[in-house]
mmCIF file of C-alpha atoms and ligand atoms in Angstrom:
data_model
loop_
_atom_site.group_PDB
_atom_site.id
_atom_site.type_symbol
_atom_site.label_atom_id
_atom_site.label_comp_id
_atom_site.label_asym_id
_atom_site.label_seq_id
_atom_site.Cartn_x
_atom_site.Cartn_y
_atom_site.Cartn_z
ATOM 1 C CA MET A 1 69.366 96.254 95.068
ATOM 2 C CA ILE A 2 71.847 100.275 95.820
ATOM 3 C CA ARG A 3 72.621 101.375 92.621
ATOM 4 C CA ARG A 4 75.429 104.220 92.797
ATOM 5 C CA LYS A 5 76.619 105.163 89.375
ATOM 6 C CA VAL A 6 78.379 108.627 90.903
ATOM 7 C CA ASN A 7 79.641 109.286 94.551
ATOM 8 C CA GLN A 8 77.223 110.015 97.222
ATOM 9 C CA GLY A 9 79.451 111.085 100.129
ATOM 10 C CA ILE A 10 81.219 108.305 99.997
ATOM 11 C CA ASN A 11 84.656 109.180 102.580
ATOM 12 C CA LEU A 12 87.077 107.582 100.956
ATOM 13 C CA GLU A 13 89.743 107.626 104.227
ATOM 14 C CA GLU A 14 87.107 104.757 105.801
ATOM 15 C CA TYR A 15 88.514 102.550 103.208
ATOM 16 C CA LYS A 16 90.848 100.485 104.318
ATOM 17 C CA ASP A 17 92.982 97.316 103.693
ATOM 18 C CA ILE A 18 93.012 94.643 100.342
ATOM 19 C CA TRP A 19 90.720 92.227 100.495
ATOM 20 C CA VAL A 20 91.370 88.353 98.386
ATOM 21 C CA ILE A 21 87.915 86.124 97.601
ATOM 22 C CA GLY A 22 89.056 83.393 98.271
ATOM 23 C CA GLU A 23 87.265 80.716 95.976
ATOM 24 C CA GLN A 24 86.931 77.196 97.046
ATOM 25 C CA ARG A 25 85.116 74.352 95.076
ATOM 26 C CA GLU A 26 84.409 71.348 97.026
ATOM 27 C CA GLY A 27 86.084 72.279 100.067
ATOM 28 C CA LYS A 28 89.493 73.206 97.869
ATOM 29 C CA ILE A 29 90.889 76.770 98.181
ATOM 30 C CA HIS A 30 91.617 77.334 94.192
ATOM 31 C CA PRO A 31 94.850 78.523 93.733
ATOM 32 C CA VAL A 32 94.541 81.969 92.017
ATOM 33 C CA THR A 33 93.689 82.101 95.757
ATOM 34 C CA ILE A 34 97.008 82.409 96.312
ATOM 35 C CA GLU A 35 98.120 84.304 93.360
ATOM 36 C CA LEU A 36 95.869 87.104 94.271
ATOM 37 C CA ILE A 37 97.006 87.095 97.723
ATOM 38 C CA GLY A 38 100.835 87.253 96.024
ATOM 39 C CA GLU A 39 100.271 90.364 93.705
ATOM 40 C CA ALA A 40 97.427 91.938 97.648
ATOM 41 C CA LYS A 41 100.982 91.811 99.335
ATOM 42 C CA LYS A 42 102.597 93.194 97.261
ATOM 43 C CA LEU A 43 100.227 96.208 96.765
ATOM 44 C CA VAL A 44 101.108 96.327 100.105
ATOM 45 C CA GLU A 45 104.107 96.759 100.862
ATOM 46 C CA GLY A 46 105.363 100.371 102.385
ATOM 47 C CA THR A 47 102.008 101.274 102.950
ATOM 48 C CA GLU A 48 99.405 100.480 106.422
ATOM 49 C CA LYS A 49 97.010 98.777 104.842
ATOM 50 C CA LYS A 50 96.423 94.464 105.471
ATOM 51 C CA VAL A 51 96.072 91.776 103.519
ATOM 52 C CA VAL A 52 92.958 89.978 104.212
ATOM 53 C CA ALA A 53 91.176 86.691 102.377
ATOM 54 C CA VAL A 54 87.736 86.319 102.726
ATOM 55 C CA VAL A 55 86.003 82.451 102.114
ATOM 56 C CA ALA A 56 82.452 81.527 102.422
ATOM 57 C CA GLY A 57 81.282 77.675 102.469
ATOM 58 C CA TYR A 58 81.166 75.254 105.240
ATOM 59 C CA ASP A 59 83.437 72.509 106.978
ATOM 60 C CA ILE A 60 86.457 73.678 105.807
ATOM 61 C CA ASP A 61 88.220 75.084 108.578
ATOM 62 C CA GLU A 62 91.401 73.160 107.857
ATOM 63 C CA GLU A 63 91.615 75.114 103.983
ATOM 64 C CA VAL A 64 90.704 78.620 105.718
ATOM 65 C CA ASN A 65 93.664 77.939 108.304
ATOM 66 C CA LYS A 66 96.182 77.226 105.939
ATOM 67 C CA LEU A 67 95.973 80.371 103.627
ATOM 68 C CA LEU A 68 97.561 81.723 107.123
ATOM 69 C CA TYR A 69 100.590 79.662 105.527
ATOM 70 C CA TYR A 70 100.637 82.753 102.662
ATOM 71 C CA GLY A 71 101.664 86.204 104.847
ATOM 72 C CA ILE A 72 97.945 87.414 105.191
ATOM 73 C CA ASP A 73 97.023 89.331 108.459
ATOM 74 C CA LYS A 74 93.456 88.037 108.654
ATOM 75 C CA ALA A 75 90.995 85.642 107.519
ATOM 76 C CA TYR A 76 87.407 86.053 107.607
ATOM 77 C CA TYR A 77 85.064 83.041 107.165
ATOM 78 C CA ILE A 78 81.854 83.489 106.187
ATOM 79 C CA LYS A 79 80.422 79.794 107.032
ATOM 80 C CA SER A 80 76.916 78.234 106.521
ATOM 81 C CA PRO A 81 75.903 74.918 105.563
ATOM 82 C CA LEU A 82 73.940 76.376 103.106
ATOM 83 C CA LEU A 83 77.387 78.128 101.281
ATOM 84 C CA ASP A 84 78.812 74.180 100.989
ATOM 85 C CA VAL A 85 78.366 74.183 98.590
ATOM 86 C CA PHE A 86 78.241 77.322 95.616
ATOM 87 C CA SER A 87 75.348 79.230 94.411
ATOM 88 C CA THR A 88 75.454 82.163 92.715
ATOM 89 C CA ASP A 89 73.334 83.956 95.520
ATOM 90 C CA GLY A 90 74.505 83.315 98.645
ATOM 91 C CA TYR A 91 78.249 83.459 97.697
ATOM 92 C CA SER A 92 77.543 87.028 96.424
ATOM 93 C CA LYS A 93 75.051 88.028 99.519
ATOM 94 C CA THR A 94 76.881 87.017 102.098
ATOM 95 C CA ILE A 95 80.103 88.218 100.808
ATOM 96 C CA ALA A 96 78.434 92.265 99.702
ATOM 97 C CA ASP A 97 77.062 92.137 102.785
ATOM 98 C CA LEU A 98 80.464 91.966 104.656
ATOM 99 C CA ILE A 99 81.844 94.211 101.973
ATOM 100 C CA LEU A 100 79.656 97.307 102.892
ATOM 101 C CA GLU A 101 80.127 96.402 106.884
ATOM 102 C CA LYS A 102 84.008 96.278 106.838
ATOM 103 C CA LYS A 103 84.437 98.256 104.305
ATOM 104 C CA PRO A 104 87.634 97.367 102.194
ATOM 105 C CA GLU A 105 89.144 99.588 99.824
ATOM 106 C CA ILE A 106 90.526 97.168 97.185
ATOM 107 C CA VAL A 107 88.811 93.789 96.464
ATOM 108 C CA LEU A 108 90.455 90.904 94.072
ATOM 109 C CA VAL A 109 88.315 88.816 92.519
ATOM 110 C CA GLY A 110 90.510 85.044 90.518
ATOM 111 C CA ALA A 111 88.710 85.591 86.536
ATOM 112 C CA THR A 112 87.307 81.581 86.624
ATOM 113 C CA SER A 113 84.021 80.922 86.131
ATOM 114 C CA ILE A 114 82.984 81.130 89.426
ATOM 115 C CA GLY A 115 85.116 84.707 90.260
ATOM 116 C CA ARG A 116 83.248 85.687 86.977
ATOM 117 C CA ASP A 117 79.562 84.987 87.868
ATOM 118 C CA ILE A 118 79.985 86.618 92.061
ATOM 119 C CA GLY A 119 82.475 89.464 90.915
ATOM 120 C CA PRO A 120 79.865 91.684 88.678
ATOM 121 C CA ARG A 121 77.136 90.617 91.127
ATOM 122 C CA ILE A 122 79.059 91.795 94.193
ATOM 123 C CA ALA A 123 80.300 94.885 92.514
ATOM 124 C CA ALA A 124 76.070 95.873 91.511
ATOM 125 C CA LYS A 125 74.925 94.893 94.764
ATOM 126 C CA ILE A 126 77.425 97.634 96.368
ATOM 127 C CA GLY A 127 77.051 100.036 93.809
ATOM 128 C CA THR A 128 80.966 99.943 93.082
ATOM 129 C CA GLY A 129 83.280 98.908 89.301
ATOM 130 C CA LEU A 130 84.970 96.058 88.471
ATOM 131 C CA VAL A 131 87.351 95.988 86.135
ATOM 132 C CA ALA A 132 87.272 92.565 84.097
ATOM 133 C CA ASP A 133 90.592 89.971 83.514
ATOM 134 C CA CYS A 134 93.303 92.601 84.730
ATOM 135 C CA THR A 135 97.288 91.933 84.007
ATOM 136 C CA LYS A 136 98.749 94.060 85.949
ATOM 137 C CA LEU A 137 97.819 96.187 88.756
ATOM 138 C CA GLU A 138 99.729 98.680 90.590
ATOM 139 C CA MET A 139 99.388 101.407 93.114
ATOM 140 C CA ASP A 140 99.939 105.144 91.567
ATOM 141 C CA PRO A 141 102.499 106.771 93.712
ATOM 142 C CA GLU A 142 100.808 110.147 94.339
ATOM 143 C CA ASP A 143 97.262 109.452 95.299
ATOM 144 C CA GLY A 144 97.235 106.291 96.003
ATOM 145 C CA LYS A 145 95.081 104.530 93.628
ATOM 146 C CA LEU A 146 95.286 101.380 92.233
ATOM 147 C CA LEU A 147 95.866 101.993 88.616
ATOM 148 C CA GLN A 148 94.181 98.422 87.091
ATOM 149 C CA THR A 149 95.492 97.656 83.281
ATOM 150 C CA ARG A 150 94.031 95.285 80.878
ATOM 151 C CA PRO A 151 93.976 94.085 77.287
ATOM 152 C CA ALA A 152 91.031 96.532 75.716
ATOM 153 C CA PHE A 153 90.343 96.640 71.594
ATOM 154 C CA GLY A 154 91.389 93.168 70.742
ATOM 155 C CA GLY A 155 93.664 93.249 73.254
ATOM 156 C CA ASN A 156 95.711 95.408 70.342
ATOM 157 C CA LEU A 157 96.122 98.017 73.586
ATOM 158 C CA MET A 158 96.631 98.150 77.285
ATOM 159 C CA ALA A 159 94.262 100.348 78.955
ATOM 160 C CA THR A 160 94.622 101.683 82.341
ATOM 161 C CA ILE A 161 91.532 102.057 84.595
ATOM 162 C CA VAL A 162 91.086 103.399 88.177
ATOM 163 C CA CYS A 163 87.412 103.755 89.825
ATOM 164 C CA PRO A 164 88.395 107.163 91.359
ATOM 165 C CA ILE A 165 85.399 107.740 93.453
ATOM 166 C CA ASN A 166 83.540 105.107 94.565
ATOM 167 C CA ARG A 167 84.544 101.862 96.620
ATOM 168 C CA PRO A 168 86.073 99.289 97.408
ATOM 169 C CA GLN A 169 87.912 99.556 93.974
ATOM 170 C CA MET A 170 87.468 95.730 92.328
ATOM 171 C CA ALA A 171 89.207 93.923 89.672
ATOM 172 C CA THR A 172 89.505 90.169 88.722
ATOM 173 C CA VAL A 173 92.550 88.776 87.869
ATOM 174 C CA ARG A 174 92.875 85.615 85.467
ATOM 175 C CA PRO A 175 94.763 82.328 86.940
ATOM 176 C CA GLY A 176 98.017 82.055 86.464
ATOM 177 C CA VAL A 177 99.265 85.693 85.426
ATOM 178 C CA MET A 178 100.139 87.107 88.857
ATOM 179 C CA GLU A 179 102.799 84.671 91.056
ATOM 180 C CA LYS A 180 101.888 83.330 93.812
ATOM 181 C CA ALA A 181 102.218 84.529 97.829
ATOM 182 C CA VAL A 182 105.049 82.032 99.552
ATOM 183 C CA HIS A 183 104.319 79.769 101.594
ATOM 184 C CA GLU A 184 105.855 80.127 105.118
ATOM 185 C CA SER A 185 107.199 78.000 108.043
ATOM 186 C CA ASN A 186 105.306 79.984 109.857
ATOM 187 C CA PRO A 187 101.076 80.826 110.154
ATOM 188 C CA ALA A 188 100.818 84.467 110.886
ATOM 189 C CA GLY A 189 97.658 86.261 111.105
ATOM 190 C CA ILE A 190 94.306 85.218 112.130
ATOM 191 C CA ILE A 191 90.802 83.855 111.268
ATOM 192 C CA GLU A 192 87.463 85.648 112.424
ATOM 193 C CA GLU A 193 84.675 83.429 111.680
ATOM 194 C CA ILE A 194 81.119 85.411 110.033
ATOM 195 C CA ALA A 195 77.925 83.737 110.902
ATOM 196 C CA PRO A 196 76.193 85.156 107.749
ATOM 197 C CA VAL A 197 72.612 86.451 107.321
ATOM 198 C CA LEU A 198 71.179 84.310 104.967
ATOM 199 C CA LYS A 199 68.019 82.169 104.185
ATOM 200 C CA GLU A 200 67.079 78.814 102.131
ATOM 201 C CA ASP A 201 65.097 81.466 100.188
ATOM 202 C CA ASP A 202 67.897 83.743 99.358
ATOM 203 C CA ILE A 203 68.549 81.410 97.197
ATOM 204 C CA ALA A 204 66.861 81.299 94.223
ATOM 205 C CA ALA A 205 68.579 78.402 92.499
ATOM 206 C CA LYS A 206 68.885 75.089 94.086
ATOM 207 C CA VAL A 207 71.942 72.591 92.820
ATOM 208 C CA VAL A 208 70.104 69.124 92.714
ATOM 209 C CA GLU A 209 73.352 67.392 91.511
ATOM 210 C CA ILE A 210 76.618 67.938 90.692
ATOM 211 C CA ILE A 211 77.519 65.967 87.437
ATOM 212 C CA GLN A 212 81.400 66.401 86.487
ATOM 213 C CA SER A 213 82.013 66.462 82.450
ATOM 214 C CA GLY A 214 83.670 63.218 80.728
ATOM 215 C CA LYS A 215 86.174 65.292 79.626
ATOM 216 C CA LYS A 216 89.889 65.088 80.917
ATOM 217 C CA ARG A 217 90.802 68.185 82.268
ATOM 218 C CA VAL A 218 93.856 69.967 81.117
ATOM 219 C CA ASN A 219 96.077 71.360 83.687
ATOM 220 C CA LEU A 220 97.853 74.643 81.148
ATOM 221 C CA THR A 221 98.109 76.903 84.634
ATOM 222 C CA ASP A 222 100.121 74.684 86.615
ATOM 223 C CA ALA A 223 102.071 72.779 83.637
ATOM 224 C CA LYS A 224 105.571 73.375 83.856
ATOM 225 C CA ILE A 225 106.341 72.006 80.034
ATOM 226 C CA ILE A 226 103.406 73.168 77.106
ATOM 227 C CA VAL A 227 103.717 72.162 73.225
ATOM 228 C CA SER A 228 101.304 74.234 71.370
ATOM 229 C CA GLY A 229 99.540 73.859 67.982
ATOM 230 C CA GLY A 230 99.252 76.263 65.637
ATOM 231 C CA ARG A 231 97.059 76.978 62.013
ATOM 232 C CA GLY A 232 100.489 75.411 60.613
ATOM 233 C CA ILE A 233 99.552 71.759 61.461
ATOM 234 C CA LYS A 234 97.330 71.753 58.967
ATOM 235 C CA GLY A 235 94.472 69.839 60.781
ATOM 236 C CA PRO A 236 93.146 67.741 63.364
ATOM 237 C CA GLU A 237 95.246 65.130 62.948
ATOM 238 C CA GLY A 238 98.582 66.991 63.665
ATOM 239 C CA PHE A 239 97.699 67.839 67.681
ATOM 240 C CA GLU A 240 99.382 63.686 66.847
ATOM 241 C CA LEU A 241 102.949 65.074 66.215
ATOM 242 C CA ILE A 242 102.093 67.980 69.332
ATOM 243 C CA LYS A 243 101.251 65.351 71.758
ATOM 244 C CA ALA A 244 103.856 63.047 71.103
ATOM 245 C CA LEU A 245 106.095 65.847 71.457
ATOM 246 C CA ALA A 246 104.223 67.129 74.723
ATOM 247 C CA ASP A 247 104.407 63.215 76.126
ATOM 248 C CA LYS A 248 107.258 62.969 75.621
ATOM 249 C CA MET A 249 108.696 66.412 76.799
ATOM 250 C CA GLY A 250 105.967 65.324 80.093
ATOM 251 C CA GLY A 251 103.806 68.534 79.153
ATOM 252 C CA GLU A 252 100.284 69.751 78.201
ATOM 253 C CA VAL A 253 99.196 69.770 74.792
ATOM 254 C CA GLY A 254 98.058 73.497 74.820
ATOM 255 C CA SER A 255 97.117 75.387 71.059
ATOM 256 C CA SER A 256 96.349 79.206 69.067
ATOM 257 C CA ARG A 257 92.056 79.599 69.219
ATOM 258 C CA ALA A 258 92.866 79.451 65.120
ATOM 259 C CA CYS A 259 92.509 75.972 65.981
ATOM 260 C CA VAL A 260 90.137 75.656 68.234
ATOM 261 C CA ASP A 261 87.856 77.589 66.227
ATOM 262 C CA SER A 262 87.966 75.502 62.542
ATOM 263 C CA GLY A 263 87.109 72.899 65.470
ATOM 264 C CA TRP A 264 90.239 70.742 65.922
ATOM 265 C CA ILE A 265 91.023 70.845 69.769
ATOM 266 C CA ASP A 266 88.655 71.891 72.572
ATOM 267 C CA HIS A 267 88.590 75.536 73.652
ATOM 268 C CA MET A 268 90.128 73.513 76.753
ATOM 269 C CA HIS A 269 93.544 73.331 75.491
ATOM 270 C CA GLN A 270 93.461 77.612 74.158
ATOM 271 C CA VAL A 271 96.324 79.957 75.121
ATOM 272 C CA GLY A 272 95.759 83.456 74.822
ATOM 273 C CA GLN A 273 93.614 86.337 75.930
ATOM 274 C CA THR A 274 90.486 84.763 75.326
ATOM 275 C CA GLY A 275 91.690 80.950 76.254
ATOM 276 C CA THR A 276 94.186 79.931 79.488
ATOM 277 C CA THR A 277 97.077 82.123 80.800
ATOM 278 C CA VAL A 278 100.283 80.194 81.055
ATOM 279 C CA ARG A 279 103.767 80.357 82.523
ATOM 280 C CA PRO A 280 105.187 77.440 81.884
ATOM 281 C CA GLU A 281 108.708 77.007 82.535
ATOM 282 C CA ILE A 282 109.149 76.059 78.469
ATOM 283 C CA TYR A 283 106.509 76.476 76.147
ATOM 284 C CA VAL A 284 107.289 75.061 72.395
ATOM 285 C CA ALA A 285 105.065 76.684 69.349
ATOM 286 C CA CYS A 286 104.853 75.060 66.807
ATOM 287 C CA GLY A 287 103.258 76.909 63.475
ATOM 288 C CA ILE A 288 101.671 80.177 65.520
ATOM 289 C CA SER A 289 102.590 82.993 64.155
ATOM 290 C CA GLY A 290 101.884 84.795 67.135
ATOM 291 C CA ALA A 291 99.414 87.350 67.125
ATOM 292 C CA ILE A 292 99.338 89.982 70.328
ATOM 293 C CA GLN A 293 95.886 88.027 71.464
ATOM 294 C CA HIS A 294 98.373 84.687 71.507
ATOM 295 C CA LEU A 295 101.113 86.145 73.063
ATOM 296 C CA ALA A 296 99.296 87.678 75.850
ATOM 297 C CA GLY A 297 98.649 84.219 77.416
ATOM 298 C CA MET A 298 102.046 83.200 77.089
ATOM 299 C CA SER A 299 104.994 85.518 76.714
ATOM 300 C CA GLU A 300 105.716 85.126 80.372
ATOM 301 C CA SER A 301 106.794 81.927 80.340
ATOM 302 C CA LYS A 302 110.039 81.533 81.492
ATOM 303 C CA TYR A 303 111.281 80.116 78.035
ATOM 304 C CA ILE A 304 109.965 80.015 74.415
ATOM 305 C CA VAL A 305 110.692 77.879 71.681
ATOM 306 C CA ALA A 306 108.968 78.884 67.679
ATOM 307 C CA ILE A 307 108.982 76.561 65.047
ATOM 308 C CA ASN A 308 107.637 77.749 62.079
ATOM 309 C CA THR A 309 108.656 77.896 58.413
ATOM 310 C CA ASP A 310 108.179 81.364 57.957
ATOM 311 C CA PRO A 311 111.470 83.532 59.387
ATOM 312 C CA THR A 312 109.257 86.880 59.931
ATOM 313 C CA ALA A 313 106.759 85.187 62.260
ATOM 314 C CA PRO A 314 106.536 87.501 65.114
ATOM 315 C CA ILE A 315 106.728 84.677 67.330
ATOM 316 C CA PHE A 316 110.410 85.118 67.125
ATOM 317 C CA ARG A 317 110.681 88.514 67.760
ATOM 318 C CA ILE A 318 109.480 86.765 71.567
ATOM 319 C CA CYS A 319 111.511 83.384 71.543
ATOM 320 C CA ASP A 320 114.547 82.611 73.236
ATOM 321 C CA TYR A 321 115.242 79.237 71.274
ATOM 322 C CA GLY A 322 113.111 80.200 67.513
ATOM 323 C CA ILE A 323 113.529 77.726 64.627
ATOM 324 C CA VAL A 324 112.815 77.758 60.978
ATOM 325 C CA GLY A 325 111.564 75.075 59.517
ATOM 326 C CA ASP A 326 108.701 72.173 58.498
ATOM 327 C CA LEU A 327 107.297 70.999 62.080
ATOM 328 C CA LYS A 328 106.496 67.563 60.139
ATOM 329 C CA GLU A 329 110.706 67.601 60.261
ATOM 330 C CA VAL A 330 111.672 69.812 63.210
ATOM 331 C CA ILE A 331 109.168 67.186 65.714
ATOM 332 C CA PRO A 332 110.143 63.642 65.197
ATOM 333 C CA ALA A 333 113.734 65.306 65.456
ATOM 334 C CA MET A 334 113.557 66.516 68.318
ATOM 335 C CA ILE A 335 111.821 63.524 69.189
ATOM 336 C CA ASP A 336 114.403 61.583 68.248
ATOM 337 C CA GLU A 337 117.129 63.929 70.292
ATOM 338 C CA LEU A 338 115.458 63.734 73.153
ATOM 339 C CA ASP A 339 115.020 59.824 73.424
ATOM 340 C CA LYS A 340 118.851 59.509 72.758
ATOM 341 C CA THR A 341 118.857 61.468 76.166
ATOM 342 C CA LYS A 342 118.192 59.614 79.115
ATOM 343 C CA GLU A 343 116.085 61.457 81.063
ATOM 344 C CA PHE A 344 114.442 64.606 80.246
ATOM 345 C CA GLU A 345 113.529 66.247 83.648
ATOM 346 C CA LEU A 346 113.095 70.191 84.534
HETATM 347 C C1 LIG B 1 89.264 89.679 70.839
HETATM 348 C C2 LIG B 1 90.245 88.294 70.031
HETATM 349 C C3 LIG B 1 90.601 87.299 70.970
HETATM 350 C C4 LIG B 1 91.476 86.644 70.614
HETATM 351 N N1 LIG B 1 91.902 85.236 71.437
HETATM 352 C C5 LIG B 1 92.831 84.499 71.037
HETATM 353 C C6 LIG B 1 93.772 83.524 71.808
HETATM 354 O O1 LIG B 1 93.081 83.751 73.419
HETATM 355 N N2 LIG B 1 94.388 82.630 71.503
HETATM 356 C C7 LIG B 1 95.248 82.909 69.984
HETATM 357 O O2 LIG B 1 96.183 82.334 69.609
HETATM 358 N N3 LIG B 1 94.513 83.770 69.003
HETATM 359 C C8 LIG B 1 93.801 84.787 69.778
HETATM 360 N N4 LIG B 1 92.835 85.244 68.861
HETATM 361 C C9 LIG B 1 93.245 84.907 67.376
HETATM 362 C C10 LIG B 1 94.580 85.459 67.328
HETATM 363 O O3 LIG B 1 94.553 86.808 66.571
HETATM 364 C C11 LIG B 1 94.987 84.944 65.775
HETATM 365 O O4 LIG B 1 94.047 85.440 64.702
HETATM 366 C C12 LIG B 1 96.163 83.374 66.071
HETATM 367 O O5 LIG B 1 96.086 83.262 67.376
HETATM 368 C C13 LIG B 1 96.006 82.535 65.072
HETATM 369 O O6 LIG B 1 96.651 81.324 64.985
HETATM 370 P P1 LIG B 1 98.017 80.926 64.509
HETATM 371 O O7 LIG B 1 98.811 81.369 64.829
HETATM 372 O O8 LIG B 1 97.947 79.642 64.305
HETATM 373 O O9 LIG B 1 98.175 81.192 62.947
HETATM 374 P P2 LIG B 1 98.054 81.998 62.356
HETATM 375 O O10 LIG B 1 98.709 82.894 62.644
HETATM 376 O O11 LIG B 1 97.669 81.612 60.857
HETATM 377 O O12 LIG B 1 99.485 81.172 61.681
HETATM 378 C C14 LIG B 1 100.183 79.821 61.465
HETATM 379 C C15 LIG B 1 101.335 79.943 61.280
HETATM 380 O O13 LIG B 1 102.087 78.641 61.135
HETATM 381 C C16 LIG B 1 103.088 79.025 60.280
HETATM 382 N N5 LIG B 1 103.606 77.473 59.765
HETATM 383 C C17 LIG B 1 102.554 76.845 58.901
HETATM 384 N N6 LIG B 1 102.657 76.085 58.358
HETATM 385 C C18 LIG B 1 103.901 75.494 58.992
HETATM 386 C C19 LIG B 1 105.356 74.013 58.985
HETATM 387 N N7 LIG B 1 105.070 73.151 58.402
HETATM 388 N N8 LIG B 1 105.459 74.854 59.743
HETATM 389 C C20 LIG B 1 105.658 75.673 60.529
HETATM 390 N N9 LIG B 1 105.228 76.606 60.468
HETATM 391 C C21 LIG B 1 103.974 76.375 59.827
HETATM 392 C C22 LIG B 1 102.318 79.795 59.208
HETATM 393 O O14 LIG B 1 103.800 80.384 58.739
HETATM 394 C C23 LIG B 1 102.212 81.093 60.137
HETATM 395 O O15 LIG B 1 103.329 81.875 60.527
HETATM 396 C C24 LIG B 1 91.905 86.376 69.459
HETATM 397 C C25 LIG B 1 91.652 86.821 68.436
HETATM 398 C C26 LIG B 1 91.088 88.944 68.737
HETATM 399 C C27 LIG B 1 90.192 89.763 67.797
#
């Protein structure tokens, strides 16, 4: 492993282009890849830099080809039977090797469980830094360095971090934070297949079997409507009311961390800085005060509806529609009104 604490003679000029590490699970490209491509395309605007996707795997030619419809300039497809199933060692080694060879200036990784696993390992292998969970990325107009912004000190302030002397500049971004690249009717760019230098012995942990969790997964990231409950629901049974409204509106159930910490609902429902970042069309916050860490995960929602008994609750400062009232009265009244409406469709 190479460890480089300071710049040991790196010529920054040699580093070009923005790479997006394209994540695939069971042969399907994860949506965060398209979000990162969208962000990379914004970052290269007005420059000569290219947007390059990198996907490791095997027998996923069709999925890699789909990326060309999102306006990338190139895709590196690191192809090997040893990469068919995800492994920390196999993926981080082959991607790090390619980075060392091709020298990208910026590498973006999705802050998913896989991205959080391999991102720091790749950064350590190639001797650069990594800024985790960025919520905003910009190019410094003066010197072209990547300005990487993320919540710091428990979400109470936003820190902008630069990587001045090492390359590439690496950042992870959570799913749902950036806008997806637009799907174009004609493909652009090319795919270059890479045959990695990888032996079975390079992969220490062997995947023996993949067992799906019995839990029903909640897809908050892609949900168009989310109805979330907070401590104001008073107990786990309060989620019955939240679910009734979510079902009526065709949405998913979300939660504040207070309810998750109290054991009223599973963490997969949590919205916020340490939960999922969401940007639905409608977000209904029921009995949620609007702490900064909660807002960090939902303030990009198109319309925010807040129901709270306390007219001074911070959530009312950012909502589009605020209802001061007891959720036990307001939610049934909303359901009654929706019953009168024949169709509720976005
Ligand atoms: C590092 C860190 C990370 C964090 N990450 C997250 C995160 O990802 N997500 C998150 O949510 N929080 C997170 N938190 C916790 C956060 O700071 C708040 O503690 C939490 O969001 C509060 O949840 P709440 O709004 O449900 O509860 P409270 O703040 O207790 O608010 C409950 C609200 O319910 C209202 N209410 C009470 N009764 C009723 C009623 N009958 N009808 C209507 N309204 C009623 C009250 O007026 C009050 O405004 C994090 C904190 C830290 C330090």
